[in-house]
GROMACS .gro file of C-alpha atoms in nm:
model
  290
    1MET     CA    1   5.531   3.117   0.708
    2GLY     CA    2   5.606   2.771   0.653
    3LYS     CA    3   5.722   2.623   0.301
    4LYS     CA    4   5.391   2.520   0.059
    5LYS     CA    5   5.420   2.183   0.024
    6GLN     CA    6   5.494   2.133  -0.406
    7VAL     CA    7   5.235   1.883  -0.506
    8ASP     CA    8   5.395   1.629  -0.785
    9ASP     CA    9   5.251   1.659  -1.055
   10SER     CA   10   5.339   1.322  -1.168
   11ILE     CA   11   5.063   1.211  -0.969
   12ILE     CA   12   4.758   1.257  -1.009
   13PRO     CA   13   4.459   1.123  -0.826
   14ILE     CA   14   4.107   1.010  -1.061
   15ASP     CA   15   3.759   1.003  -0.951
   16ILE     CA   16   3.628   0.748  -1.023
   17ALA     CA   17   3.221   0.741  -0.966
   18PRO     CA   18   3.020   0.722  -1.246
   19SER     CA   19   2.891   1.077  -1.327
   20ASP     CA   20   2.572   0.984  -1.542
   21PRO     CA   21   2.283   0.877  -1.322
   22ASP     CA   22   2.189   0.652  -1.550
   23TYR     CA   23   2.533   0.406  -1.533
   24ASN     CA   24   2.363   0.138  -1.307
   25ARG     CA   25   2.074   0.121  -1.517
   26TYR     CA   26   2.264   0.013  -1.836
   27PRO     CA   27   2.359  -0.400  -1.869
   28VAL     CA   28   2.749  -0.433  -1.785
   29SER     CA   29   2.925  -0.572  -2.018
   30LYS     CA   30   3.258  -0.775  -1.978
   31HIS     CA   31   3.507  -0.491  -2.098
   32ARG     CA   32   3.281  -0.236  -1.918
   33SER     CA   33   3.247  -0.513  -1.566
   34CYS     CA   34   3.701  -0.553  -1.598
   35TRP     CA   35   3.700  -0.202  -1.548
   36ILE     CA   36   3.473  -0.114  -1.272
   37HIS     CA   37   3.608  -0.461  -1.084
   38VAL     CA   38   4.014  -0.238  -1.148
   39VAL     CA   39   3.832   0.100  -1.074
   40GLY     CA   40   3.665  -0.049  -0.756
   41TYR     CA   41   4.004  -0.172  -0.626
   42LEU     CA   42   4.130   0.151  -0.639
   43ARG     CA   43   3.844   0.344  -0.456
   44ALA     CA   44   3.834   0.180  -0.190
   45SER     CA   45   4.199   0.146  -0.145
   46ARG     CA   46   4.208   0.573  -0.187
   47LYS     CA   47   4.574   0.439  -0.436
   48LYS     CA   48   4.669   0.758  -0.644
   49ILE     CA   49   4.859   0.644  -1.006
   50THR     CA   50   5.088   0.818  -1.227
   51LYS     CA   51   4.975   0.997  -1.498
   52GLN     CA   52   5.089   0.719  -1.692
   53GLU     CA   53   4.933   0.477  -1.526
   54ALA     CA   54   4.585   0.595  -1.593
   55GLN     CA   55   4.664   0.623  -1.925
   56ARG     CA   56   4.722   0.239  -1.964
   57LEU     CA   57   4.385   0.206  -1.775
   58ARG     CA   58   4.174   0.454  -2.030
   59SER     CA   59   4.376   0.147  -2.263
   60LEU     CA   60   4.262  -0.093  -2.053
   61LYS     CA   61   3.862  -0.021  -2.004
   62LEU     CA   62   3.878  -0.004  -2.446
   63THR     CA   63   4.098  -0.299  -2.553
   64ALA     CA   64   4.117  -0.572  -2.196
   65PRO     CA   65   3.886  -0.806  -2.192
   66CYS     CA   66   3.740  -0.969  -1.941
   67PHE     CA   67   3.894  -1.140  -1.644
   68LEU     CA   68   3.662  -1.188  -1.362
   69ASP     CA   69   3.570  -1.540  -1.461
   70ASN     CA   70   3.898  -1.607  -1.392
   71ILE     CA   71   3.896  -1.511  -1.023
   72PRO     CA   72   3.806  -1.707  -0.767
   73CYS     CA   73   3.490  -1.545  -0.600
   74ARG     CA   74   3.412  -1.639  -0.225
   75ALA     CA   75   3.062  -1.903  -0.152
   76ARG     CA   76   2.782  -1.651  -0.005
   77SER     CA   77   2.737  -1.726   0.342
   78LYS     CA   78   2.453  -1.884   0.436
   79ARG     CA   79   2.467  -1.789   0.725
   80ARG     CA   80   2.171  -1.551   0.852
   81VAL     CA   81   2.115  -1.227   0.957
   82THR     CA   82   1.931  -1.195   1.272
   83ARG     CA   83   1.834  -0.780   1.407
   84LYS     CA   84   1.773  -0.778   1.715
   85LYS     CA   85   1.550  -0.476   1.657
   86SER     CA   86   1.406  -0.578   1.400
   87THR     CA   87   1.010  -0.491   1.410
   88PRO     CA   88   0.763  -0.600   1.178
   89LYS     CA   89   0.599  -0.380   0.968
   90LEU     CA   90   0.205  -0.380   1.051
   91LYS     CA   91   0.336  -0.299   1.384
   92ASN     CA   92   0.458   0.033   1.278
   93LYS     CA   93   0.165   0.252   1.069
   94LEU     CA   94   0.096   0.154   0.793
   95ASP     CA   95   0.080   0.325   0.437
   96SER     CA   96  -0.147   0.262   0.181
   97GLY     CA   97   0.130   0.098  -0.070
   98SER     CA   98   0.159  -0.125   0.240
   99PHE     CA   99  -0.215  -0.153   0.294
  100GLU     CA  100  -0.233  -0.289  -0.029
  101CYS     CA  101   0.007  -0.516  -0.003
  102TYR     CA  102  -0.077  -0.660   0.306
  103LEU     CA  103  -0.492  -0.655   0.154
  104GLU     CA  104  -0.366  -0.860  -0.194
  105THR     CA  105  -0.223  -1.102   0.040
  106LEU     CA  106  -0.552  -1.109   0.331
  107TRP     CA  107  -0.780  -1.158  -0.010
  108SER     CA  108  -0.637  -1.385  -0.215
  109ARG     CA  109  -0.620  -1.634   0.202
  110LEU     CA  110  -1.002  -1.560   0.190
  111PRO     CA  111  -1.281  -1.861   0.068
  112ALA     CA  112  -1.343  -1.767  -0.314
  113ASP     CA  113  -1.731  -1.808  -0.255
  114LYS     CA  114  -1.723  -1.516   0.027
  115ARG     CA  115  -1.479  -1.296  -0.179
  116ASP     CA  116  -1.735  -1.360  -0.466
  117LEU     CA  117  -1.989  -1.161  -0.265
  118PHE     CA  118  -1.791  -0.796  -0.295
  119THR     CA  119  -1.636  -0.600  -0.488
  120ARG     CA  120  -1.372  -0.387  -0.305
  121LEU     CA  121  -1.213  -0.021  -0.418
  122ASP     CA  122  -0.800   0.119  -0.405
  123CYS     CA  123  -0.743   0.264  -0.106
  124GLN     CA  124  -0.635   0.550  -0.190
  125TRP     CA  125  -0.983   0.602  -0.465
  126PHE     CA  126  -1.225   0.756  -0.188
  127ALA     CA  127  -0.903   1.046  -0.077
  128TRP     CA  128  -0.855   1.115  -0.408
  129TYR     CA  129  -1.209   1.179  -0.500
  130ARG     CA  130  -1.210   1.406  -0.257
  131LYS     CA  131  -1.045   1.632  -0.492
  132ALA     CA  132  -1.183   1.811  -0.694
  133SER     CA  133  -0.898   1.751  -1.028
  134TYR     CA  134  -0.939   1.409  -0.973
  135ARG     CA  135  -1.294   1.343  -0.896
  136GLU     CA  136  -1.422   1.237  -1.275
  137LYS     CA  137  -1.127   0.995  -1.280
  138VAL     CA  138  -1.224   0.780  -1.010
  139LEU     CA  139  -1.603   0.831  -1.046
  140SER     CA  140  -1.452   0.623  -1.434
  141TRP     CA  141  -1.274   0.372  -1.248
  142VAL     CA  142  -1.551   0.310  -0.980
  143LYS     CA  143  -1.790   0.257  -1.308
  144ARG     CA  144  -1.510   0.025  -1.440
  145LYS     CA  145  -1.558  -0.211  -1.086
  146GLU     CA  146  -1.923  -0.295  -1.195
  147ILE     CA  147  -2.003  -0.157  -0.748
  148PHE     CA  148  -2.403  -0.242  -0.857
  149SER     CA  149  -2.360  -0.625  -0.908
  150THR     CA  150  -2.232  -0.757  -0.613
  151LYS     CA  151  -2.356  -0.783  -0.252
  152TYR     CA  152  -2.103  -0.537  -0.082
  153VAL     CA  153  -1.874  -0.317  -0.186
  154LEU     CA  154  -1.547  -0.263   0.025
  155VAL     CA  155  -1.409   0.131   0.038
  156PRO     CA  156  -1.057   0.154   0.215
  157ILE     CA  157  -1.065   0.495   0.351
  158VAL     CA  158  -0.699   0.665   0.449
  159CYS     CA  159  -0.803   1.067   0.559
  160TRP     CA  160  -0.612   1.266   0.808
  161GLY     CA  161  -0.356   0.979   0.814
  162HIS     CA  162  -0.655   0.816   0.985
  163TRP     CA  163  -0.732   0.437   0.802
  164SER     CA  164  -1.133   0.363   0.899
  165LEU     CA  165  -1.400   0.096   0.643
  166LEU     CA  166  -1.657   0.196   0.458
  167ILE     CA  167  -1.918  -0.111   0.322
  168PHE     CA  168  -2.174  -0.018   0.063
  169CYS     CA  169  -2.417  -0.255   0.110
  170HIS     CA  170  -2.696  -0.401  -0.109
  171PHE     CA  171  -2.608  -0.108  -0.411
  172GLY     CA  172  -2.804  -0.309  -0.676
  173GLU     CA  173  -3.159  -0.316  -0.452
  174SER     CA  174  -3.401  -0.126  -0.482
  175LEU     CA  175  -3.396   0.167  -0.268
  176GLN     CA  176  -3.747   0.088  -0.043
  177SER     CA  177  -3.603  -0.277  -0.059
  178LYS     CA  178  -3.750  -0.448   0.339
  179THR     CA  179  -3.534  -0.798   0.332
  180ARG     CA  180  -3.187  -0.646   0.109
  181THR     CA  181  -3.206  -0.279   0.282
  182PRO     CA  182  -2.917  -0.093   0.088
  183CYS     CA  183  -2.754   0.109   0.316
  184MET     CA  184  -2.358   0.198   0.440
  185LEU     CA  185  -2.106   0.062   0.689
  186LEU     CA  186  -1.868   0.292   0.884
  187LEU     CA  187  -1.589   0.096   1.052
  188ASP     CA  188  -1.381   0.278   1.281
  189SER     CA  189  -1.168   0.194   1.529
  190LEU     CA  190  -1.155   0.520   1.663
  191GLN     CA  191  -1.462   0.725   1.699
  192MET     CA  192  -1.334   0.935   1.922
  193SER     CA  193  -1.185   1.126   1.595
  194ASP     CA  194  -1.594   1.194   1.500
  195ALA     CA  195  -1.660   0.927   1.225
  196LEU     CA  196  -1.953   1.039   1.067
  197ARG     CA  197  -1.680   1.383   1.023
  198LEU     CA  198  -1.697   1.200   0.699
  199GLU     CA  199  -2.044   1.224   0.649
  200ALA     CA  200  -2.078   1.467   0.397
  201ASP     CA  201  -1.834   1.309   0.130
  202ILE     CA  202  -1.967   1.002   0.148
  203ARG     CA  203  -2.317   1.060   0.103
  204ARG     CA  204  -2.165   1.282  -0.258
  205PHE     CA  205  -1.973   1.033  -0.332
  206MET     CA  206  -2.219   0.792  -0.329
  207PHE     CA  207  -2.413   1.040  -0.505
  208ASP     CA  208  -2.192   1.071  -0.798
  209ILE     CA  209  -2.171   0.685  -0.801
  210TYR     CA  210  -2.556   0.686  -0.847
  211LYS     CA  211  -2.522   0.976  -1.113
  212ALA     CA  212  -2.234   0.786  -1.292
  213GLU     CA  213  -2.378   0.468  -1.298
  214GLY     CA  214  -2.754   0.700  -1.465
  215ARG     CA  215  -2.924   0.552  -1.221
  216PRO     CA  216  -3.298   0.643  -1.198
  217GLU     CA  217  -3.289   0.688  -0.824
  218ASN     CA  218  -3.314   1.085  -0.734
  219LYS     CA  219  -3.123   1.316  -0.479
  220GLN     CA  220  -3.353   1.310  -0.196
  221MET     CA  221  -3.358   0.966  -0.222
  222ILE     CA  222  -2.993   0.848  -0.233
  223TYR     CA  223  -2.944   1.092   0.117
  224GLN     CA  224  -3.175   0.903   0.281
  225VAL     CA  225  -2.982   0.587   0.254
  226PRO     CA  226  -2.853   0.514   0.593
  227LEU     CA  227  -2.533   0.527   0.670
  228LEU     CA  228  -2.451   0.265   0.990
  229VAL     CA  229  -2.142   0.364   1.255
  230PRO     CA  230  -2.122   0.047   1.455
  231LYS     CA  231  -1.945   0.009   1.801
  232VAL     CA  232  -1.657  -0.164   1.724
  233PRO     CA  233  -1.357  -0.234   1.955
  234GLN     CA  234  -1.136   0.018   1.939
  235GLN     CA  235  -0.758   0.054   1.892
  236ARG     CA  236  -0.476   0.140   2.199
  237ASN     CA  237  -0.270   0.365   2.013
  238GLY     CA  238  -0.176   0.585   1.740
  239LYS     CA  239  -0.076   0.390   1.494
  240GLU     CA  240  -0.341   0.053   1.489
  241CYS     CA  241  -0.580   0.163   1.253
  242GLY     CA  242  -0.438  -0.015   0.907
  243ASN     CA  243  -0.449  -0.334   1.114
  244PHE     CA  244  -0.794  -0.312   1.233
  245VAL     CA  245  -0.867  -0.191   0.887
  246LEU     CA  246  -0.707  -0.547   0.742
  247TYR     CA  247  -0.861  -0.691   1.072
  248PHE     CA  248  -1.216  -0.586   1.020
  249ILE     CA  249  -1.223  -0.690   0.682
  250ASN     CA  250  -1.075  -1.017   0.734
  251LEU     CA  251  -1.402  -1.070   0.958
  252PHE     CA  252  -1.703  -0.926   0.804
  253VAL     CA  253  -1.564  -1.127   0.485
  254LYS     CA  254  -1.619  -1.452   0.626
  255SER     CA  255  -1.942  -1.337   0.892
  256ALA     CA  256  -2.113  -1.114   0.662
  257PRO     CA  257  -2.476  -1.300   0.541
  258GLU     CA  258  -2.609  -1.304   0.161
  259ASN     CA  259  -2.864  -1.029   0.269
  260PHE     CA  260  -2.808  -0.796   0.454
  261ASN     CA  261  -3.082  -0.687   0.640
  262ILE     CA  262  -3.115  -0.352   0.848
  263ASP     CA  263  -3.321  -0.453   1.095
  264ASN     CA  264  -3.137  -0.726   1.256
  265TYR     CA  265  -2.828  -0.445   1.270
  266PRO     CA  266  -2.583  -0.410   1.430
  267TYR     CA  267  -2.548  -0.808   1.360
  268PHE     CA  268  -2.121  -0.918   1.493
  269MET     CA  269  -2.035  -0.582   1.512
  270LYS     CA  270  -2.043  -0.473   1.834
  271ASN     CA  271  -1.792  -0.406   2.161
  272ASP     CA  272  -1.661  -0.753   2.178
  273TRP     CA  273  -1.636  -0.825   1.827
  274PHE     CA  274  -1.273  -0.944   1.938
  275ASN     CA  275  -0.999  -0.897   2.072
  276ALA     CA  276  -0.718  -0.635   2.083
  277GLU     CA  277  -0.461  -0.981   2.102
  278ALA     CA  278  -0.669  -1.155   1.788
  279VAL     CA  279  -0.603  -0.833   1.622
  280GLU     CA  280  -0.211  -0.914   1.723
  281ARG     CA  281  -0.175  -1.225   1.624
  282PHE     CA  282  -0.383  -1.179   1.330
  283CYS     CA  283  -0.128  -0.915   1.227
  284GLU     CA  284   0.158  -1.212   1.290
  285ARG     CA  285   0.051  -1.431   1.114
  286LEU     CA  286  -0.038  -1.212   0.799
  287HIS     CA  287   0.290  -1.064   0.806
  288ALA     CA  288   0.455  -1.394   0.721
  289LEU     CA  289   0.241  -1.435   0.437
  290ALA     CA  290   0.326  -1.130   0.274
   0.00000   0.00000   0.00000
């Protein structure tokens, strides 16, 4: 058998990693900065120190003034780092956080007179409404939006990993109006997924909104509000749906008539409304602004 390696008890490794997970949340004092600098060097160089040196370091931690200000630091490089394979986020499938970020950027750049015709709901509210435990809370949030005071309400929807856009038109008008017909539009860039599978939830959502507002219309009248699904341009892959919804919002806000008349449907919302290249250019501009 080989000889057992002797360990020098006078040399001990020191674990300098902080055990407190909140360690980096607190302001760094001058003394602590000094200590971090010393132990950071030891950690990087993987050096072992003697017990006597460890004792001196502990003393330094408690008493030594900070000497970091006397250490010359190299200026930060001004060279820009480029990544060969960087991919704009809008070319990836959007999550709700990214979608809201891009929508805020888009909304701030739309004409103010057009924005005044619209109210928009958070992109997660419809999905949360479909869960019974969140339903009342979502309806209270919608009520604060006073959606019956504007001509259009934008409701971005994300369900089953797919984005679509629901638009309430003239909800503040009488359901018998002939010139400003209350109706709903569902813009879906993947109609092969059967956009109307959401119809039952949409109509329940609409009815609960009317009920929460104390509107006089009865259930039968509310359920007769038309839900229209225009044949809009379709996405080319499984990742573009969120981009298409942002582009739907952009174009609809700019082009929507002040009074939406169902007799003129589908207005501009047709197969040739825009092409794929227009969506790509829009996404590139929006990503640069965000």
